[in-house]
């Protein structure tokens, strides 16, 4: 709402410096202000605050975490709390102090212990998430100098990392924690993690096996006196608060912050439609993603009356402005002080507050905002509703009370706040004797996830009996708002708490709490099941407590109340969050290796400290260039349509809009025939790029997108699923086929045959740094500088060249570092680079293109979903004689890498097994979805899941254990693969045996079986899987590499090579190689960036061989240089490196050399079905144990042991980090990461709220990684191996442990074996697979009678 009135001055502090913003824009967030507001930068000596990263824009990933400090008017203390800067409006910061990662410490001043330790414990890989991690831990330490491990887990629960697997991040945090009890066997001097290990083996000095990746002794101590103090000026402002109303006028929005309650009520009466805004955790995402707009915003942040807390003998009143984190502390305090009988509701609320959202969101979100928003997924409203909560509302007319009941939750006008009223406080009564309150929730994962279903349940018994006097049940996640089962509860009054009551209650609830088959969010049958499963849990909980109470009060006939069998008791236990423990084992370097030689040592990531201080520069951290413009992409909303017209007129009239780029503006080639850069005439999927808007700011460009009118006409057919593609014969490339033996004859000679299906869902890369590019046109010769986040700068260079029709030599691509890639930044960056380059040439301005997370996920595609059919023939002893697999992948609308993925999964599908008669067939389906592309593992994680599913099917039919079938059919001696490549499985067998031994597999298998006999509603599963992973590409040319090494006259060395730093530590390893070859310390050597101007014609960094091949090139260059220096060194052997270099210069010896590696030989003849497509194999094995809750589908990971054949690791810290990170990413693929598409082909899962990658609480409780000792390979540099991808598939050990637990439940329930495997094994799948009386009683819909909310595309 534009307003001519002058704005008030917004005063706050950033990193101890005062900021006075006289034109504060209400729509600007703190993140945008820190990263882009150059007024601020001038005021603070040009320090750039780009440490806080833009990754999701919705507060869901923690990459933008900063600390906010405020004076609390109630407690009169300074509160330090972490927030996600992407949600914090700057206008909310009046009187606050903000601390960013730059304010914590820097290389220019001094680094803070938090920054030092996360780097030195190897807790950074790509480093994009690291500043957020640092800020979460730093804030924790500002509040608790010696936090508990539980507090550490809580603090980091809202920070996502896609690289590390979290274990080393936790290791850094634990160095600050108070000593926990640790292992219960520690008192005996032996830890359970070190079973059957000699104590001396834990120290590198006494054995060649090390278990320490960092030295704690090197850490500087934590000194809180060095922290920034709360600014005295702000303290004075807080003690003498400004009572007048502050107003900040923006371009479209006015922010009004009254200083008194009276003023607030007057403003609310004057602007009844204006929402109150505190944490912005609900309003912010709605404005960003749903286009909500409010011209006036009222901020009650300065009204102390709304933060008051009071207690009476009957209950607790909490101010509506209190944050959820404050509510959590308030409740915890009351629970510790009051008798248990009075705190039933408080305990239920506290339980959900521990898992509700993240620490950052809980710090920001207010109790009042949470209640008034009435989100269907609210975790508190169901409990507050059953707890007889009252809302105290106030207006100019006075105060009144509204019950928080079903009428309020449904939004009925008669039970709601009036437009001029505000919520002042919330009254929660104490519970009574003979009253029980419980809370339940189930989500895709345990922490920081929106619920599928939650519930609050309360029962009050007639004193001394089990007769129901009052009953209240409410559910969230079922409908548009929290649903109260009022009718069902009323009909159960007077009933006894027994099995008859339970049966009737289930029937009544399913009738009242109904959910249509087409309900938004899907999972309908799962949600119906949870409705009654939660009730059953409540029934058991109350029965248990009732028995205690009746016994305590010696009530007559209490022995006649229903007994809970021992096997049912485990249903009462929730899975708790535990801090992962673990051991990392690796072989130490030879004792004779010079100390200066870093190869084989756990060297810290080259950029580790810079990651931790926020000084590592990523693509979008580059300062704004002179005359720079922003670009935003316009994408198709139709899956298959003919473009009739594009009307740009209204968009071009928008403020700040400079131009719109369409296909007509491309001077050269517009992509490939089937994969256009910008759509021409036809769109093939939702998310296809049609045009791009260029404006002065990114906000203006994004607003203009909405004004472009595209008229189109739907075309047929529209294909989304693999099933439909097969029906329409819609394929992207010919079938790939491998065959050996005589499969038909073999099937005739077996004892048994099993046929089954496997469905593997897709996976989003979810690199923390979204796709981004900066194109800078130069003033002459059509030259361009392109700064891009890519794994393949040469492809970007070539694509821009062909798009603009200019020679490649005019284009230079620069890659400093990439915030995660995983295959998703191989092909796609070339598309964005080319479109941005067209914009730069058309306008003559530099163009910056940064994708929002939603657009990135919509446009870029990911891992190919797969559908596989298998037929396996075997003897009764488990020996597999024949295996026939046909699989189809969903390639999307264009070829991209789908043909190569099909080839690779076909080549790799045999995994570790020697089966004489095999047939593998693969096809890539063409569908109307965004084109899927390269992803870590490149088909192996999907294809090999089919093979391993065959193994479990054979085991089930033979009555044997899966590990017995695996071992029986594994390669045993040197042999040939299905494609006739010779290999020796010795290290495969060693990994398998070591994993069995290190994991104590046999004894734990027995323990699992014992546990399952004793527990009906909880089951454990254990699985061990072997792996033979082929490294590299199936073509020699893709294995070549080059490097350029300069020695300068001061002795310093500059190394450049063709690999890109994605977080995998390639630059660190290259420095280690150069250090060894040149025999100089790493400190002498520097790597600047990867540039197509220094090393041309590079190959994409991927296939796990980046360090292999580039290391060879660097080695070659260094050897050339050292050979040139040899005569000088011989002449002066006692001289220093600097002396030798200076002498070489004087003697006109070139101190620059190009290194080159021609590549490993690799080829594949698909006509013959044979070749040597891979340079070598990485072997490994993983054992995982899980426990599932059969009533909810939840699972917890008890333990994982990994043994990996790394041969002689170049850097054990980096390699173990790669194994852990890829394992956790694979675990996500197989358990929680689920892509949901609408029947119209629209991707629903477009951010961290809907798409759940593993969080810190998903790491196995025990997580052990061992590198196989005494292993060699002559082929690679220093006998090392590439480990970037192989750990992905080992995540399937968790999947098979879950299916093992499910199979145990099904056997106990006499349910037939199901030979359809579905990944991911989500809570929905687990719950519905553990069929029981509750899954049987739910109503089922005929699929033909409704249109589903989502469709399965695999």
Coordinates of N, CA and C in Angstrom, one line a residue, residues 846-949:
X846 N 25.4 -7.6 -17.7 CA 25.6 -8.9 -16.9 C 24.2 -9.4 -16.5
X847 N 24.1 -10.7 -16.5 CA 22.8 -11.4 -16.1 C 23.1 -12.4 -15.0
X848 N 22.3 -12.3 -13.9 CA 22.4 -13.2 -12.8 C 21.1 -14.0 -12.7
X849 N 21.3 -15.3 -12.7 CA 20.1 -16.2 -12.7 C 20.3 -17.2 -11.5
X850 N 19.4 -17.1 -10.5 CA 19.5 -17.9 -9.3 C 18.1 -18.6 -9.2
X851 N 18.0 -19.9 -9.2 CA 16.8 -20.6 -9.1 C 16.3 -20.7 -7.7
X852 N 15.0 -20.4 -7.5 CA 14.4 -20.7 -6.2 C 14.4 -22.3 -6.1
X853 N 14.3 -22.7 -4.9 CA 14.2 -24.2 -4.6 C 13.0 -24.8 -5.4
X854 N 11.9 -24.1 -5.3 CA 10.7 -24.7 -6.0 C 10.9 -24.9 -7.5
X855 N 11.5 -23.9 -8.1 CA 11.7 -23.9 -9.5 C 12.8 -24.9 -9.9
X856 N 13.8 -25.0 -9.1 CA 14.9 -26.0 -9.3 C 14.4 -27.4 -9.3
X857 N 13.5 -27.7 -8.3 CA 13.0 -29.0 -8.2 C 12.0 -29.3 -9.3
X858 N 11.3 -28.3 -9.7 CA 10.3 -28.5 -10.8 C 10.9 -28.7 -12.1
X859 N 12.0 -28.0 -12.4 CA 12.6 -27.9 -13.8 C 13.6 -29.0 -14.0
X860 N 14.4 -29.3 -13.0 CA 15.7 -30.0 -13.3 C 15.6 -31.5 -13.4
X861 N 14.6 -32.2 -13.0 CA 14.6 -33.6 -13.0 C 15.5 -34.2 -11.9
X862 N 15.6 -35.5 -11.8 CA 16.5 -36.1 -10.8 C 16.8 -37.6 -11.2
X863 N 16.8 -38.4 -10.1 CA 17.1 -39.9 -10.4 C 15.9 -40.5 -11.1
X864 N 16.2 -41.4 -12.0 CA 15.1 -42.1 -12.7 C 14.3 -43.0 -11.9
X865 N 13.0 -42.9 -11.8 CA 12.2 -43.9 -11.2 C 12.3 -45.2 -12.0
X866 N 12.1 -46.3 -11.4 CA 12.3 -47.6 -12.1 C 11.2 -48.6 -11.7
X867 N 10.8 -49.3 -12.7 CA 9.9 -50.5 -12.6 C 10.6 -51.7 -13.1
X868 N 10.8 -52.7 -12.3 CA 11.5 -53.9 -12.7 C 10.6 -55.2 -12.5
X869 N 10.8 -56.1 -13.4 CA 10.1 -57.4 -13.2 C 11.2 -58.5 -13.2
X870 N 11.1 -59.4 -12.3 CA 12.1 -60.5 -12.3 C 11.5 -61.8 -12.2
X871 N 12.2 -62.8 -12.8 CA 11.9 -64.2 -12.7 C 13.1 -64.9 -12.3
X872 N 13.1 -65.6 -11.2 CA 14.3 -66.2 -10.7 C 14.0 -67.7 -10.4
X873 N 15.0 -68.6 -10.9 CA 14.9 -70.0 -10.7 C 16.0 -70.5 -9.8
X874 N 15.7 -71.4 -8.9 CA 16.7 -71.8 -7.9 C 16.4 -73.2 -7.4
X875 N 17.5 -73.7 -6.8 CA 17.3 -75.0 -6.1 C 16.8 -74.8 -4.7
X876 N 16.4 -75.9 -4.1 CA 15.8 -75.7 -2.7 C 16.9 -75.3 -1.7
X877 N 18.2 -75.5 -2.0 CA 19.2 -75.1 -1.1 C 19.6 -73.6 -1.3
X878 N 18.9 -72.9 -2.2 CA 19.1 -71.5 -2.4 C 20.1 -71.1 -3.5
X879 N 20.6 -72.1 -4.2 CA 21.5 -71.8 -5.3 C 20.6 -71.3 -6.5
X880 N 21.0 -70.1 -6.9 CA 20.2 -69.5 -8.1 C 20.8 -70.0 -9.4
X881 N 20.0 -70.6 -10.2 CA 20.4 -71.1 -11.5 C 20.0 -70.2 -12.7
X882 N 19.0 -69.4 -12.5 CA 18.6 -68.6 -13.6 C 17.9 -67.3 -13.1
X883 N 18.2 -66.2 -13.8 CA 17.6 -64.9 -13.4 C 17.4 -64.1 -14.6
X884 N 16.1 -63.7 -14.7 CA 15.7 -62.9 -15.9 C 15.1 -61.6 -15.3
X885 N 15.7 -60.5 -15.7 CA 15.2 -59.2 -15.2 C 14.9 -58.3 -16.4
X886 N 13.8 -57.7 -16.3 CA 13.4 -56.6 -17.3 C 13.1 -55.4 -16.6
X887 N 13.7 -54.3 -16.9 CA 13.4 -53.1 -16.1 C 13.2 -51.9 -17.1
X888 N 12.4 -50.9 -16.6 CA 12.1 -49.7 -17.3 C 12.3 -48.5 -16.4
X889 N 13.0 -47.5 -16.9 CA 13.2 -46.3 -16.2 C 12.3 -45.2 -16.8
X890 N 11.9 -44.3 -15.9 CA 11.1 -43.1 -16.4 C 12.1 -42.0 -16.7
X891 N 12.3 -41.8 -18.0 CA 13.3 -40.9 -18.5 C 12.8 -39.5 -18.6
X892 N 11.5 -39.3 -18.5 CA 11.0 -37.9 -18.8 C 10.8 -37.6 -20.2
X893 N 10.8 -36.3 -20.6 CA 10.4 -35.9 -21.9 C 11.5 -35.9 -22.9
X894 N 12.8 -35.9 -22.5 CA 13.9 -35.8 -23.4 C 15.0 -36.9 -23.0
X895 N 15.9 -37.1 -23.9 CA 16.8 -38.2 -23.8 C 17.8 -38.0 -22.6
X896 N 18.4 -36.8 -22.6 CA 19.4 -36.4 -21.6 C 20.4 -37.6 -21.4
X897 N 20.5 -38.1 -20.1 CA 21.4 -39.2 -19.9 C 20.7 -40.5 -19.8
X898 N 19.5 -40.6 -20.2 CA 18.7 -41.8 -20.0 C 19.3 -43.0 -20.6
X899 N 19.8 -42.9 -21.8 CA 20.4 -44.1 -22.5 C 21.6 -44.6 -21.7
X900 N 22.5 -43.7 -21.3 CA 23.6 -44.1 -20.5 C 23.2 -44.7 -19.2
X901 N 22.2 -44.2 -18.5 CA 21.7 -44.7 -17.3 C 21.2 -46.1 -17.5
X902 N 20.5 -46.3 -18.6 CA 19.9 -47.7 -18.9 C 21.1 -48.6 -19.1
X903 N 22.1 -48.2 -19.8 CA 23.3 -49.1 -20.1 C 24.0 -49.4 -18.8
X904 N 24.2 -48.4 -17.9 CA 24.9 -48.7 -16.7 C 24.1 -49.6 -15.7
X905 N 22.8 -49.4 -15.6 CA 22.1 -50.2 -14.7 C 22.0 -51.7 -15.2
X906 N 22.0 -51.8 -16.5 CA 22.0 -53.1 -17.1 C 23.4 -53.8 -16.9
X907 N 24.5 -53.0 -17.0 CA 25.8 -53.6 -16.8 C 26.1 -53.9 -15.4
X908 N 25.5 -53.2 -14.5 CA 25.8 -53.3 -13.0 C 24.9 -54.2 -12.2
X909 N 23.8 -54.6 -12.9 CA 22.7 -55.3 -12.2 C 23.1 -56.6 -11.5
X910 N 24.1 -57.2 -12.0 CA 24.5 -58.5 -11.4 C 25.1 -58.4 -10.0
X911 N 25.5 -57.1 -9.7 CA 26.2 -56.8 -8.4 C 27.2 -57.8 -8.0
X912 N 27.1 -58.5 -6.9 CA 28.2 -59.4 -6.4 C 28.0 -60.8 -6.7
X913 N 27.1 -61.2 -7.6 CA 26.6 -62.6 -7.7 C 27.0 -63.2 -9.0
X914 N 27.5 -64.4 -8.9 CA 27.8 -65.2 -10.1 C 26.6 -66.2 -10.4
X915 N 25.8 -65.8 -11.4 CA 24.7 -66.6 -11.8 C 24.9 -67.0 -13.2
X916 N 25.0 -68.3 -13.5 CA 25.4 -68.8 -14.8 C 24.5 -68.5 -15.9
X917 N 23.2 -68.4 -15.6 CA 22.2 -68.1 -16.7 C 21.5 -66.8 -16.3
X918 N 21.8 -65.8 -17.1 CA 21.3 -64.4 -16.8 C 20.7 -63.8 -18.0
X919 N 19.7 -63.0 -17.8 CA 19.3 -62.1 -18.9 C 18.8 -60.8 -18.3
X920 N 19.4 -59.7 -18.7 CA 19.1 -58.3 -18.2 C 18.6 -57.5 -19.4
X921 N 17.5 -56.9 -19.3 CA 17.0 -56.0 -20.3 C 16.6 -54.7 -19.7
X922 N 16.9 -53.6 -20.4 CA 16.5 -52.3 -19.9 C 16.0 -51.3 -21.0
X923 N 15.0 -50.6 -20.6 CA 14.4 -49.6 -21.5 C 14.2 -48.3 -20.8
X924 N 14.4 -47.1 -21.5 CA 14.1 -45.8 -21.0 C 12.8 -45.3 -21.6
X925 N 11.8 -45.0 -20.7 CA 10.5 -44.6 -21.2 C 10.5 -43.1 -21.4
X926 N 9.8 -42.7 -22.4 CA 9.6 -41.2 -22.6 C 8.2 -40.9 -22.1
X927 N 8.2 -39.9 -21.2 CA 6.9 -39.5 -20.5 C 6.9 -38.0 -20.5
X928 N 5.7 -37.4 -20.2 CA 5.6 -36.0 -20.1 C 5.9 -35.4 -18.7
X929 N 7.1 -35.7 -18.3 CA 7.6 -35.2 -17.0 C 9.0 -34.6 -17.4
X930 N 9.5 -33.7 -16.5 CA 10.8 -33.1 -16.8 C 11.8 -34.2 -17.0
X931 N 12.8 -34.0 -17.8 CA 13.8 -35.0 -18.2 C 14.6 -35.4 -16.9
X932 N 14.7 -36.7 -16.6 CA 15.5 -37.1 -15.5 C 17.0 -37.2 -16.0
X933 N 17.9 -37.2 -15.1 CA 19.3 -37.0 -15.5 C 20.2 -37.8 -14.6
X934 N 21.5 -37.4 -14.7 CA 22.5 -38.1 -13.9 C 22.3 -37.9 -12.4
X935 N 22.6 -39.0 -11.7 CA 22.5 -38.9 -10.2 C 23.4 -39.9 -9.6
X936 N 24.1 -39.5 -8.6 CA 25.1 -40.3 -7.9 C 24.7 -41.8 -7.9
X937 N 25.6 -42.6 -8.5 CA 25.3 -44.1 -8.6 C 24.9 -44.4 -10.0
X938 N 24.3 -43.5 -10.7 CA 24.0 -43.6 -12.1 C 23.3 -44.9 -12.5
X939 N 22.1 -45.2 -11.9 CA 21.3 -46.4 -12.2 C 21.6 -47.5 -11.3
X940 N 22.8 -47.6 -10.7 CA 23.2 -48.7 -9.9 C 22.3 -48.9 -8.6
X941 N 22.0 -47.8 -7.9 CA 21.1 -47.9 -6.7 C 19.7 -48.4 -7.1
X942 N 19.2 -48.1 -8.2 CA 17.8 -48.6 -8.6 C 17.9 -50.1 -9.1
X943 N 18.8 -50.3 -10.1 CA 18.9 -51.6 -10.7 C 19.2 -52.7 -9.8
X944 N 20.2 -52.5 -8.9 CA 20.7 -53.5 -8.0 C 19.7 -53.8 -6.9
X945 N 18.8 -52.9 -6.7 CA 17.7 -53.2 -5.7 C 16.8 -54.4 -6.2
X946 N 16.7 -54.5 -7.5 CA 15.9 -55.6 -8.1 C 16.6 -56.9 -7.8
X947 N 18.0 -56.9 -8.0 CA 18.7 -58.1 -7.8 C 18.7 -58.6 -6.3
X948 N 18.8 -57.6 -5.4 CA 18.8 -57.9 -4.0 C 17.4 -58.3 -3.6
X949 N 16.4 -57.8 -4.2 CA 15.0 -58.2 -3.9 C 14.8 -59.7 -4.3

